[in-house]
mmCIF file of C-alpha atoms and ligand atoms in Angstrom:
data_model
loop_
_atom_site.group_PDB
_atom_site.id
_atom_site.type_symbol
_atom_site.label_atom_id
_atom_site.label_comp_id
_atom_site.label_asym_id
_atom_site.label_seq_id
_atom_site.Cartn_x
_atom_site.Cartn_y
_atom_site.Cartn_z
ATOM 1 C CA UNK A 1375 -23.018 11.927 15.383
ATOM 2 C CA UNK A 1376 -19.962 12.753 18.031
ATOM 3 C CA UNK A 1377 -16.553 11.322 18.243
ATOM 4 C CA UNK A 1378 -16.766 10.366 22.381
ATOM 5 C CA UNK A 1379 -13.924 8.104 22.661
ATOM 6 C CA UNK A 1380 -10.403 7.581 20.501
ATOM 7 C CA UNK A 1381 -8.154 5.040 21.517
ATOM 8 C CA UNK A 1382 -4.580 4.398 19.826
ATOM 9 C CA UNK A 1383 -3.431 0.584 19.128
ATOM 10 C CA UNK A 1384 -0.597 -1.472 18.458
ATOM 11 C CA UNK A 1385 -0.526 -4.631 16.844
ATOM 12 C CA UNK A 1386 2.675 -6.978 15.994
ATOM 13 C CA UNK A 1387 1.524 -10.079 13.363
ATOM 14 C CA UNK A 1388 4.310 -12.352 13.215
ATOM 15 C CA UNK A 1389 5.326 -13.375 9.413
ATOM 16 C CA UNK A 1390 6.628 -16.718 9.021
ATOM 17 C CA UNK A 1391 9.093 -17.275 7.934
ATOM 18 C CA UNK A 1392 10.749 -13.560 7.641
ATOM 19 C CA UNK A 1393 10.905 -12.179 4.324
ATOM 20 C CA UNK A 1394 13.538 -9.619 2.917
ATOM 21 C CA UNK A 1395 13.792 -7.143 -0.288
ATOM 22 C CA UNK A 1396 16.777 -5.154 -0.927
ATOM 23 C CA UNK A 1397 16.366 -2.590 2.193
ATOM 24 C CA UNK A 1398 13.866 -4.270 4.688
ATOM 25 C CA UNK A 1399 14.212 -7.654 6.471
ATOM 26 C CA UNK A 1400 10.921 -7.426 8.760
ATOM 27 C CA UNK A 1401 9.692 -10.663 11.358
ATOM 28 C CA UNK A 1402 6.347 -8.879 12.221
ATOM 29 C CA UNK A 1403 3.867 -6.828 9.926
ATOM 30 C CA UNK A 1404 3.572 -3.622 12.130
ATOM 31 C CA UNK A 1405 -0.380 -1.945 12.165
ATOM 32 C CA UNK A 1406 -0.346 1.392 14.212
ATOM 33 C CA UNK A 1407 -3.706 2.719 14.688
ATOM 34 C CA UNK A 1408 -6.962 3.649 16.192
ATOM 35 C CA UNK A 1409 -10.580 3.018 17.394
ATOM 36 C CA UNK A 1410 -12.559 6.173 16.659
ATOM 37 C CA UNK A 1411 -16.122 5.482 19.134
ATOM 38 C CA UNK A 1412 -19.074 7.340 18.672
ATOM 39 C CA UNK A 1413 -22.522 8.358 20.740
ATOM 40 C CA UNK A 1414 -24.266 6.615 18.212
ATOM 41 C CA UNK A 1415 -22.656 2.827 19.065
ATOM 42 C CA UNK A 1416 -20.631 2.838 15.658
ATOM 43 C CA UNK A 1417 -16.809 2.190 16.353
ATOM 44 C CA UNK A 1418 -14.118 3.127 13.708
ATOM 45 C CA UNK A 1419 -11.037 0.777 12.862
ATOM 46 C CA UNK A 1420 -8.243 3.181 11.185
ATOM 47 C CA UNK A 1421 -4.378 1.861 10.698
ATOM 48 C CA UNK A 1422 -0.902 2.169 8.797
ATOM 49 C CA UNK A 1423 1.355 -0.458 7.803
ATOM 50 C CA UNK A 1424 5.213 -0.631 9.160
ATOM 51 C CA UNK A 1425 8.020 -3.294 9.441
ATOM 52 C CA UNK A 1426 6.880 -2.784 13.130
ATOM 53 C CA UNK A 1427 9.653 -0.191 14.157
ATOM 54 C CA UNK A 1428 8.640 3.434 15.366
ATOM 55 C CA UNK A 1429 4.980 2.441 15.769
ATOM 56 C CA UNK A 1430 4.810 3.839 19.327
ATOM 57 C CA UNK A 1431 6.072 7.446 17.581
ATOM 58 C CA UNK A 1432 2.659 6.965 15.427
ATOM 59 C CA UNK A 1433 0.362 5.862 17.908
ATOM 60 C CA UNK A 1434 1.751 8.706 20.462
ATOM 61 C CA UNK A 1435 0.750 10.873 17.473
ATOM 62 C CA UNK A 1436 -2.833 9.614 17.600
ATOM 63 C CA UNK A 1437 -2.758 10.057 21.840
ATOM 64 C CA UNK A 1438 -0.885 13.268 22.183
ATOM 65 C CA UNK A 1439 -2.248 15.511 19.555
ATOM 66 C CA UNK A 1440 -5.115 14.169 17.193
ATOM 67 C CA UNK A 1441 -7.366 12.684 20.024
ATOM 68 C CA UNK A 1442 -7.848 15.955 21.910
ATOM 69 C CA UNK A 1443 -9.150 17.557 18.407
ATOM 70 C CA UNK A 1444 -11.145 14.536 17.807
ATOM 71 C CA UNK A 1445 -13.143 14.405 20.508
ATOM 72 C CA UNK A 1446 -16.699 15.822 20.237
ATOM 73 C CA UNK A 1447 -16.511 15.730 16.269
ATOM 74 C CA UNK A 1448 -18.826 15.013 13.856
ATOM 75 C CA UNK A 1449 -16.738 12.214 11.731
ATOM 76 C CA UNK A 1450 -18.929 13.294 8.814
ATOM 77 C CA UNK A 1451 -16.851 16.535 8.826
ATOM 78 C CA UNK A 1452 -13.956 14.037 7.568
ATOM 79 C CA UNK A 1453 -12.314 16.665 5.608
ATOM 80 C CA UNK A 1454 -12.831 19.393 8.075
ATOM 81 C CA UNK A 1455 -10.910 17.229 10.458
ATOM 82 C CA UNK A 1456 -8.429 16.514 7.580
ATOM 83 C CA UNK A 1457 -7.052 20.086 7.094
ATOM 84 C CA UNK A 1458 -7.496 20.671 11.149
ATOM 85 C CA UNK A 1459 -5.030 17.888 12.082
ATOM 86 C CA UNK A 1460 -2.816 18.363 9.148
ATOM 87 C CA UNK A 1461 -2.403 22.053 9.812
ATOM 88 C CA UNK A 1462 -2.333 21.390 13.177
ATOM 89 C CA UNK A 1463 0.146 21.208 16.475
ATOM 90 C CA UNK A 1464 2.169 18.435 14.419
ATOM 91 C CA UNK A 1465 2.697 20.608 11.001
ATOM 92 C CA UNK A 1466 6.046 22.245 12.099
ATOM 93 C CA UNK A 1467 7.538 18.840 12.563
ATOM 94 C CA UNK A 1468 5.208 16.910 10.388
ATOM 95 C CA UNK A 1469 3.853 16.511 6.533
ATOM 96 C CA UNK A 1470 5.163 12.929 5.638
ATOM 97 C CA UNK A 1471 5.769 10.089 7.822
ATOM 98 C CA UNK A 1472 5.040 9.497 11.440
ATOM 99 C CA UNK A 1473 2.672 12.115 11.220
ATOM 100 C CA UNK A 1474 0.927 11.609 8.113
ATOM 101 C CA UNK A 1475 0.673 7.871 8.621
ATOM 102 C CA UNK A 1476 -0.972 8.886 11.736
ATOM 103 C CA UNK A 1477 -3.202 11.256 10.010
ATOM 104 C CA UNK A 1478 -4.097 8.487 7.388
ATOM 105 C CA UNK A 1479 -4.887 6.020 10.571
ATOM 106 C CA UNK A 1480 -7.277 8.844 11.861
ATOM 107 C CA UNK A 1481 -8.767 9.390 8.433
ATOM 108 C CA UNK A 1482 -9.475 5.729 7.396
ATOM 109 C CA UNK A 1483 -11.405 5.304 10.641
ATOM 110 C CA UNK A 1484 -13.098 8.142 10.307
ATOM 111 C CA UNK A 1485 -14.042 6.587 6.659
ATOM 112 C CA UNK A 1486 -15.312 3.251 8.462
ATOM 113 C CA UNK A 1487 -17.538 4.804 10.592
ATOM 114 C CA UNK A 1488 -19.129 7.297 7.309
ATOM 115 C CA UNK A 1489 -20.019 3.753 5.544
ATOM 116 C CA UNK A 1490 -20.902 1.761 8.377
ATOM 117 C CA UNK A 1491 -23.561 4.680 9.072
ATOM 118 C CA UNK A 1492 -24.624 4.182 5.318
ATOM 119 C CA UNK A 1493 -24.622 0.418 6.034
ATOM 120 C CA UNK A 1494 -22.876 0.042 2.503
ATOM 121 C CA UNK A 1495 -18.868 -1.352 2.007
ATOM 122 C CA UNK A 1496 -16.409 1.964 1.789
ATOM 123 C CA UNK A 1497 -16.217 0.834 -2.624
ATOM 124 C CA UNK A 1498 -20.205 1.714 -2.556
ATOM 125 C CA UNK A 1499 -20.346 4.532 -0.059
ATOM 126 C CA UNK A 1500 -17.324 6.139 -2.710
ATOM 127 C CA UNK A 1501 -19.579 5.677 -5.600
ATOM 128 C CA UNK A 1502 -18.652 2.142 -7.004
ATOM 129 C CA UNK A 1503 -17.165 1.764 -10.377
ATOM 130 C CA UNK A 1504 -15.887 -2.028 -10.837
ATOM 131 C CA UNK A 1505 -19.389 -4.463 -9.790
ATOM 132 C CA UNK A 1506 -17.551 -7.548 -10.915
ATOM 133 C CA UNK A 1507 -13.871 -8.498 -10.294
ATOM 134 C CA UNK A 1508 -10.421 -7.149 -9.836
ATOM 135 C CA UNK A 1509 -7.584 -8.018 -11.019
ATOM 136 C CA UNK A 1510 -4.876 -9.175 -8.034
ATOM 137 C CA UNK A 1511 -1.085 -9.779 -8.608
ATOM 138 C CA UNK A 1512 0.631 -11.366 -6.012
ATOM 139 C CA UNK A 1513 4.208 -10.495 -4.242
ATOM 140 C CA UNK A 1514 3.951 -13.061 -1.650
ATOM 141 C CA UNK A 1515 6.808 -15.745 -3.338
ATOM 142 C CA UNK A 1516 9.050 -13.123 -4.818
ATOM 143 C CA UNK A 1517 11.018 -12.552 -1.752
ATOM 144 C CA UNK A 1518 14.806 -11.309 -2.568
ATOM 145 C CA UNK A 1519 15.823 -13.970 0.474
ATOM 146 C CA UNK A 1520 13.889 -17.005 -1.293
ATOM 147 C CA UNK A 1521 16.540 -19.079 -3.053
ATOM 148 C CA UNK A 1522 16.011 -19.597 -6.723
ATOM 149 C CA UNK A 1523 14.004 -23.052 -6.700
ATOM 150 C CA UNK A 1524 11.994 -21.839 -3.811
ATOM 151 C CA UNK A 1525 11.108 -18.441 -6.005
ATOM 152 C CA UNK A 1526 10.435 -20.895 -8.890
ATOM 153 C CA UNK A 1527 7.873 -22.777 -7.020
ATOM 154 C CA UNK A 1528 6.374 -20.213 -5.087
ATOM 155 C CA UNK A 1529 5.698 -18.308 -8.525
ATOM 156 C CA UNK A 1530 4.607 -21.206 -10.714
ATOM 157 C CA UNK A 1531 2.308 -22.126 -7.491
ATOM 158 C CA UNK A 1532 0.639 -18.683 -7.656
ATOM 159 C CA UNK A 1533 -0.174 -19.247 -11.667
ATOM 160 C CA UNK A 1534 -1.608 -22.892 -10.788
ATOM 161 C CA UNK A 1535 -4.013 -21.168 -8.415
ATOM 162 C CA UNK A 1536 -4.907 -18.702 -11.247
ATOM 163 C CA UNK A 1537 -3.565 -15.402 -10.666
ATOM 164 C CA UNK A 1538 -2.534 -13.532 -13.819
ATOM 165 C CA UNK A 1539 0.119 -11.233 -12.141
ATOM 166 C CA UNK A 1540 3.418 -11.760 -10.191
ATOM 167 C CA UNK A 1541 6.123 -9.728 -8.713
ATOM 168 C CA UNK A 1542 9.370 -10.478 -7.549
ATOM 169 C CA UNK A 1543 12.242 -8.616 -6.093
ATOM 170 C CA UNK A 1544 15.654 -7.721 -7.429
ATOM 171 C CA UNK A 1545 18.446 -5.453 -6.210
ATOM 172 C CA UNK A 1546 20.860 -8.316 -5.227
ATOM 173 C CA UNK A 1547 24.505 -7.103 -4.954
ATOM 174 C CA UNK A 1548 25.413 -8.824 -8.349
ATOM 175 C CA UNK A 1549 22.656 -7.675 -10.847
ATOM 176 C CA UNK A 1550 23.981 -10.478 -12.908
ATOM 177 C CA UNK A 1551 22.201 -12.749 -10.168
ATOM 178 C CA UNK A 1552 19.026 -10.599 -10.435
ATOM 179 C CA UNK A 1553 19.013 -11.110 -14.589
ATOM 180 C CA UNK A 1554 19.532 -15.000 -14.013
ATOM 181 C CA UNK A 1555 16.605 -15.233 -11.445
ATOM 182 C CA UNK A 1556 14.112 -13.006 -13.682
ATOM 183 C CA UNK A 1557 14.997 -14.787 -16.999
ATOM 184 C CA UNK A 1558 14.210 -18.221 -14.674
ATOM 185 C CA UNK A 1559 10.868 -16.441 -13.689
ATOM 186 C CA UNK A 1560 9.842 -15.644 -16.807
ATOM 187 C CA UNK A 1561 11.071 -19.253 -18.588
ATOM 188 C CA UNK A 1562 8.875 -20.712 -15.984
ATOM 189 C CA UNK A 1563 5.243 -19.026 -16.038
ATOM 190 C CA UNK A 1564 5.319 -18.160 -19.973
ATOM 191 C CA UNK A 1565 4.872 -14.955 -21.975
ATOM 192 C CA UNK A 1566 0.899 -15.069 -20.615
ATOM 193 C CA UNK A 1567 1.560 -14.017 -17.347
ATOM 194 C CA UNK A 1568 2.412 -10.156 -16.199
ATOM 195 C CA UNK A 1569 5.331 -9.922 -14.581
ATOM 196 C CA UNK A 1570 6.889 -6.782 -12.448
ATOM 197 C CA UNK A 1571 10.554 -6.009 -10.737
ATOM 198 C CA UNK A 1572 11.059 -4.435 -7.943
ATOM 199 C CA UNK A 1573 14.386 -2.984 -6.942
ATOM 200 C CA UNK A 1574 13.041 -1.037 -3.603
ATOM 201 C CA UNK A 1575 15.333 2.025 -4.488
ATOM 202 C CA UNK A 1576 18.824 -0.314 -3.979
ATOM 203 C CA UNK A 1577 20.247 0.912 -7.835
ATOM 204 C CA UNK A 1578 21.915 3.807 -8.793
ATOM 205 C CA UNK A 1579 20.977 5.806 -11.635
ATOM 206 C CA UNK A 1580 23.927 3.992 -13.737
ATOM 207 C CA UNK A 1581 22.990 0.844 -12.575
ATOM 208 C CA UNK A 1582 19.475 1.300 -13.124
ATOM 209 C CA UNK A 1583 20.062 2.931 -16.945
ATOM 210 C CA UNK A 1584 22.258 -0.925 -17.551
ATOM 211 C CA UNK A 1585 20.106 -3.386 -15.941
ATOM 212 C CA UNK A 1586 16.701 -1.644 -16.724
ATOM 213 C CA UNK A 1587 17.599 -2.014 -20.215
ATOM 214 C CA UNK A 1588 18.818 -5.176 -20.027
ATOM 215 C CA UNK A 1589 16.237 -6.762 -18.590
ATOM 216 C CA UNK A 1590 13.738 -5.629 -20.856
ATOM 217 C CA UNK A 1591 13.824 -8.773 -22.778
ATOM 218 C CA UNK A 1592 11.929 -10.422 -20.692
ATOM 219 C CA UNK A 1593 8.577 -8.226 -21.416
ATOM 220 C CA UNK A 1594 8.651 -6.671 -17.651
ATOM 221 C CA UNK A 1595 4.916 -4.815 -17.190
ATOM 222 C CA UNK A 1596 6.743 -2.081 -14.825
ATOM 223 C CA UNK A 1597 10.188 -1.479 -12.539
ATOM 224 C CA UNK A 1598 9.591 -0.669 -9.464
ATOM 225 C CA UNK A 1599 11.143 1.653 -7.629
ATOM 226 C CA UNK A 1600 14.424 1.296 -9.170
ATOM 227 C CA UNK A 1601 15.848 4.468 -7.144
ATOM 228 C CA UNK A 1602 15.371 6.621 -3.931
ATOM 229 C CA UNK A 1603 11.864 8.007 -4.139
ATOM 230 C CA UNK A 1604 13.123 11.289 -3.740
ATOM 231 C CA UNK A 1605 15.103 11.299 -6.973
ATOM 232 C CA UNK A 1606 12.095 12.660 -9.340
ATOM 233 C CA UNK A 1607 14.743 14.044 -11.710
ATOM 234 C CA UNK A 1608 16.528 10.147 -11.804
ATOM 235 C CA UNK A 1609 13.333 8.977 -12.497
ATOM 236 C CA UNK A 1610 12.426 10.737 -15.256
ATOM 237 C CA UNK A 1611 15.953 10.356 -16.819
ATOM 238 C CA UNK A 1612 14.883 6.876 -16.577
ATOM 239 C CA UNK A 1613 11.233 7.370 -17.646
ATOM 240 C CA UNK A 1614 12.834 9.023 -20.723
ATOM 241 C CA UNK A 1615 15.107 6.087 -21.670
ATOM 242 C CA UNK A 1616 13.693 2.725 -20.519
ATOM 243 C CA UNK A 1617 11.308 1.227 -22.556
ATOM 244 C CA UNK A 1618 9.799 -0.678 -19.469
ATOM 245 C CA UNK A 1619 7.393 1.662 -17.672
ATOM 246 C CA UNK A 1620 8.397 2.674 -14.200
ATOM 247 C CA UNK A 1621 6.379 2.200 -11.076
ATOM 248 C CA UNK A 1622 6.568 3.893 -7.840
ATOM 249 C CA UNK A 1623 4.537 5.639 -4.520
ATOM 250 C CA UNK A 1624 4.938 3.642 -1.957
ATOM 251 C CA UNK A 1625 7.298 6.191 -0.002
ATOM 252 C CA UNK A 1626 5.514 9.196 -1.892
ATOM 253 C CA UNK A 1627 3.863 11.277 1.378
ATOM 254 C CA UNK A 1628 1.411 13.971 -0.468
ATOM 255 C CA UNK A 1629 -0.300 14.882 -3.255
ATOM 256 C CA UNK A 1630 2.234 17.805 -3.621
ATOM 257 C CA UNK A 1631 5.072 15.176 -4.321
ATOM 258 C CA UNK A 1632 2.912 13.231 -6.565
ATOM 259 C CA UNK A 1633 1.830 16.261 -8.812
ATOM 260 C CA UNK A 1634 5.755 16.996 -8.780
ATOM 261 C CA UNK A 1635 5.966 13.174 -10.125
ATOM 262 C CA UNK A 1636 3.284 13.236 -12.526
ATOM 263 C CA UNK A 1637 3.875 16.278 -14.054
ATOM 264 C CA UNK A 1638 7.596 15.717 -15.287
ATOM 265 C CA UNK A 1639 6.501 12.269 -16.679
ATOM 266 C CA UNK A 1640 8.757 10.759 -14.060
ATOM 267 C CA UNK A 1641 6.303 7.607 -12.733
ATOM 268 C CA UNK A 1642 4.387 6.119 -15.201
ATOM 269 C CA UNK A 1643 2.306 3.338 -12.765
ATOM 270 C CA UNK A 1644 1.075 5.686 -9.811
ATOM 271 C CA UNK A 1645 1.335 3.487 -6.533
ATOM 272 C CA UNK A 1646 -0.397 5.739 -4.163
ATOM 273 C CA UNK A 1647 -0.775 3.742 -0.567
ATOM 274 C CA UNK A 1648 -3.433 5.009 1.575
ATOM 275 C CA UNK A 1649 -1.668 4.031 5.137
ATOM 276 C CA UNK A 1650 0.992 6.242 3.842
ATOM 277 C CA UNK A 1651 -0.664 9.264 1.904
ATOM 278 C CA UNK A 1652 -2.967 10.708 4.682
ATOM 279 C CA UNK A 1653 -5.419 8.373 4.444
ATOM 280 C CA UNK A 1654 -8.747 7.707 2.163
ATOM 281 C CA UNK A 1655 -9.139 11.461 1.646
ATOM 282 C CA UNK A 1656 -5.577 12.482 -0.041
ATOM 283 C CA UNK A 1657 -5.882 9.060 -1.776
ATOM 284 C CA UNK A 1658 -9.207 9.980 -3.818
ATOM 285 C CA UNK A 1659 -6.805 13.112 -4.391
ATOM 286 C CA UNK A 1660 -4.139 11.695 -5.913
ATOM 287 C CA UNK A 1661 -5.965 9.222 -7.888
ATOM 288 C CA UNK A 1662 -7.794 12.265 -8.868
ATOM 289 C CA UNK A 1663 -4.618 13.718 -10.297
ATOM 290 C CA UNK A 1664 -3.358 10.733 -11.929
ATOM 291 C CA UNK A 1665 -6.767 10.477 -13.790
ATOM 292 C CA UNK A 1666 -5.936 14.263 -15.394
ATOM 293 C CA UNK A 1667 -2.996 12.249 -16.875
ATOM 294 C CA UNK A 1668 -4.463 9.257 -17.822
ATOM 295 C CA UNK A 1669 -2.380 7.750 -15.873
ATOM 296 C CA UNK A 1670 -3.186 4.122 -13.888
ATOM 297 C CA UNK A 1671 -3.042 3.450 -10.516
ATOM 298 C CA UNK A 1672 -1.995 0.217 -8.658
ATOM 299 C CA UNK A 1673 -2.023 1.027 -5.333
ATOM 300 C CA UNK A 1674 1.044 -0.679 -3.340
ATOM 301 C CA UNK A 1675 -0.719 -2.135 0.000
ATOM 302 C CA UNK A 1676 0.718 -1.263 3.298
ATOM 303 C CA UNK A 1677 -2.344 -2.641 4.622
ATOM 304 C CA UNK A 1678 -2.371 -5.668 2.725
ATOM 305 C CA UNK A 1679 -5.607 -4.721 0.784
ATOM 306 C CA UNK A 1680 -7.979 -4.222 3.015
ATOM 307 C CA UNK A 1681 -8.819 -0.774 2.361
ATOM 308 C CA UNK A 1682 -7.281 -0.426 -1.101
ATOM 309 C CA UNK A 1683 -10.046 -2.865 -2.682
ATOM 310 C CA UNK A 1684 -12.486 -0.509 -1.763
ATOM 311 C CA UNK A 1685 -10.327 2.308 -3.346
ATOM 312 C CA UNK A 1686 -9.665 0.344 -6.676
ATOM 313 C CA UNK A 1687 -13.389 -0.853 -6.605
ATOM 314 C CA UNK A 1688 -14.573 2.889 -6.575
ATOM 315 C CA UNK A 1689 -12.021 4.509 -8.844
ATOM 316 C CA UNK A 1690 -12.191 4.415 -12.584
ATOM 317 C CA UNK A 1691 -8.309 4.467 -13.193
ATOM 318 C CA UNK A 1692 -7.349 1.728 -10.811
ATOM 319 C CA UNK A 1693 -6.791 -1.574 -12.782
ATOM 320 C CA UNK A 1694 -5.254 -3.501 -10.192
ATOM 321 C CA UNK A 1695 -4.115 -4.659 -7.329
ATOM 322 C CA UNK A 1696 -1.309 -5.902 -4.956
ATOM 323 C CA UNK A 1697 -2.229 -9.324 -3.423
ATOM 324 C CA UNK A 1698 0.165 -10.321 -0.359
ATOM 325 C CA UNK A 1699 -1.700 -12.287 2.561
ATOM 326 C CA UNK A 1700 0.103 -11.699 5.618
ATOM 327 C CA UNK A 1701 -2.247 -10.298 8.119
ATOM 328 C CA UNK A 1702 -6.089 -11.411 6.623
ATOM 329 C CA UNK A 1703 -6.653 -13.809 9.101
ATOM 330 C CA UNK A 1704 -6.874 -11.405 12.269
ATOM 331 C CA UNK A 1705 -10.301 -9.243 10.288
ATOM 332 C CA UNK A 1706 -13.881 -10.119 10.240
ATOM 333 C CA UNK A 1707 -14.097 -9.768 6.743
ATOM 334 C CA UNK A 1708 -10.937 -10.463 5.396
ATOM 335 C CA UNK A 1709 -9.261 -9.746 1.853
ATOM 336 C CA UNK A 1710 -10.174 -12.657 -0.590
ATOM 337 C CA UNK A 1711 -8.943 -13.656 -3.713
ATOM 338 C CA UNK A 1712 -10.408 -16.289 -5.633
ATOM 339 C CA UNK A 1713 -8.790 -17.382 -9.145
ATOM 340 C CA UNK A 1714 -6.942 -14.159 -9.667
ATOM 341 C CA UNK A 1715 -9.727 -11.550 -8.266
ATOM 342 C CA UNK A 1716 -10.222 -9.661 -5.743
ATOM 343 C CA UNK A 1717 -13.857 -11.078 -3.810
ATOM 344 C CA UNK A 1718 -15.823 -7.087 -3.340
ATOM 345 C CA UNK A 1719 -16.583 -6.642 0.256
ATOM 346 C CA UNK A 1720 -20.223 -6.787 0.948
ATOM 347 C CA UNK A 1721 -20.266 -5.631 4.701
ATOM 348 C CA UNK A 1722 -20.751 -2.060 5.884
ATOM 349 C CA UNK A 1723 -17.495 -0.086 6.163
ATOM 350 C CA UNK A 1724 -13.795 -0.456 5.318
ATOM 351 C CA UNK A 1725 -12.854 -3.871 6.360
ATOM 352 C CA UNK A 1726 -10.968 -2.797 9.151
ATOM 353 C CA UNK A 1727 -12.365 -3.943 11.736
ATOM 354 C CA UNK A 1728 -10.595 -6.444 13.685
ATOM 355 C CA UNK A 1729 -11.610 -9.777 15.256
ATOM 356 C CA UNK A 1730 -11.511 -9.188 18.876
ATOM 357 C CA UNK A 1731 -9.509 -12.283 19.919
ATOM 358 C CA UNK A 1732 -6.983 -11.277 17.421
ATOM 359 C CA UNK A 1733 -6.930 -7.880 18.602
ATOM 360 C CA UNK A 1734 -5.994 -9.105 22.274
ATOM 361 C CA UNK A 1735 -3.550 -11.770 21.236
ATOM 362 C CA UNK A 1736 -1.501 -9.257 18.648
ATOM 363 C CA UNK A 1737 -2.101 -6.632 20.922
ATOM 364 C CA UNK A 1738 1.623 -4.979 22.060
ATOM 365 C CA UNK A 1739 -0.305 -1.680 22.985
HETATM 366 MG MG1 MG B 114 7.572 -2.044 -3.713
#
């Protein structure tokens, strides 16, 4: 097979209404990426997840300097490709971000078109591992802007519909506010329910030592991100002292940072994200890692789960999964969750592929 056509994309999905957390107030879900064609009539869909600003950087990327070593390819040679376009024209300037997320793009098509050529979903094509159900927790009524009866009753919703796993955010200016709207969280769905904070790096390490140990009484499964992600030595001085377990990875760019991470005990929930890692192949790396430790992963989902069900189907220290419903509508086989589980995939490849009519109406590029 030969890589005879790759085409960058842009696509803006409104979200309505906006959301916020402590550091991000997006309108549109942002998906930068690519269609990967082939002389053998399979087409790959490959993309990363943004608060749509900088995409055109990312999908220039994909234009400028991956296409031209794309082209003519076998996309079997995934990890070939990998180490060419990492070590590349882009590696002076590159390693995390715009590039990498354009690397992971590249590599999660590349994926696609592997397991549509197998005619198997990407969770059997890895080597499946979970036949039956997965567990989803859902962040979509947790918002930081939601006032406190709308939180209420978006949460309490969520358990009525028979999910087993929330998360809300916290990080407001007063933490006293944050304690007051997590101890009405928890009053509401009961000790039965897992619950998660996260802070989306907006504490200090003083702040976070206080409130982290204050708001332990209310039997928290992990805090998230309680600091900037490139504190490692905060976070294990946290680690060390909280007795909630700290979660983090969703601004963690390689498997170099993770090991760094992992091996000073300083995240204790591993939440590798494929759109932002370099894609499916550094994912099964990290995951890899965290295994040596024992240590779970719950991927966060900066492409809403499309890809990451597969991941957590096929990986033996996965045991869950973000659930946040923004963007299913626009693919052909769309993320499901049915009374608190993840639906498996049964069509060939990595449920990217897009609905053409959607792909034309959210189409800015
Ligand atoms: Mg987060």
């Amino acid at each position: 097979m030969k890589i005879t056509k790759v085409e960058s994309f842009i696509l803006h999905i409104p979200l309505n209404p906006p959301i916020t957390d402590a550091i991000n107030a997006p309108t549109h879900w942002g998906l930068p990426g690519v269609r990967i064609f082939t002389d053998e009539g399979i087409t790959g869909y490959g993309f990363t997840g943004t608060c749509a600003n900088g995409d055109e950087m990312i999908a220039d990327t994909i234009d400028r300097y991956y296409a031209p070593v794309l082209l003519g390819k076998d996309p079997f040679m995934v990890k070939e490709i990998w180490d060419e376009l990492r070590f590349g024209k882009m590696h002076w300037i590159g390693r995390a971000g715009i590039t990498h997320m354009a690397l992971a793009a590249v590599d999660i098509a590349l994926w696609d078109i592997m397991s549509k050529a197998a005619n198997k979903p990407l969770w059997q094509y890895l080597g499946g591992h979970k036949s039956k159900k997965i567990k989803a927790y859902n962040t979509n009524g947790g918002w930081l802007n939601w006032p406190k009866e709308r939180l209420l009753k978006d949460i309490t919703s969520f358990v009525e519909q028979g999910f087993t796993g929330v998360k809300m955010k916290v990080g407001k200016p007063d933490s006293r506010e944050d304690y007051d709207r997590v101890k009405a969280v928890r009053k509401a769905i009961g000790d039965d329910i897992t619950l998660m904070i996260d802070v989306n790096q907006m504490w200090n390490i003083n702040t976070a030592m206080t409130w982290g140990k204050k708001l332990e009484e209310f039997d928290l499964y992990w805090l998230e991100e309680p600091l900037n992600p490139d504190d490692i030595l905060g976070h294990k001085k946290l680690a060390d002292a909280l007795n909630v377990p700290i979660a983090l990875g969703e601004h963690v760019y390689s498997k170099y940072a993770f090991r760094d991470y992992i091996h000073q005990g300083a995240v204790e929930y591993v939440q590798v994200d494929v759109t932002r890692v370099g894609g499916i192949t550094e994912w099964l790396q990290v995951a890899g890692l965290a295994a040596s430790y024992d240590l779970p992963i719950v991927p966060h989902v900066g492409e809403m789960g499309q890809i990451h069900q597969h991941l957590v189907a096929s990986t033996q220290n996965a045991i869950m999964l973000e659930y946040i419903p923004w963007i299913r509508d626009i693919f052909i086989e769309p993320a499901t969750v049915k009374e608190g589980c993840y639906v498996l995939p049964q069509m060939p490849g990595a449920s990217t592929e897009i609905i053409p009519g959607c792909f034309e109406k959210f189409r800015v590029k």
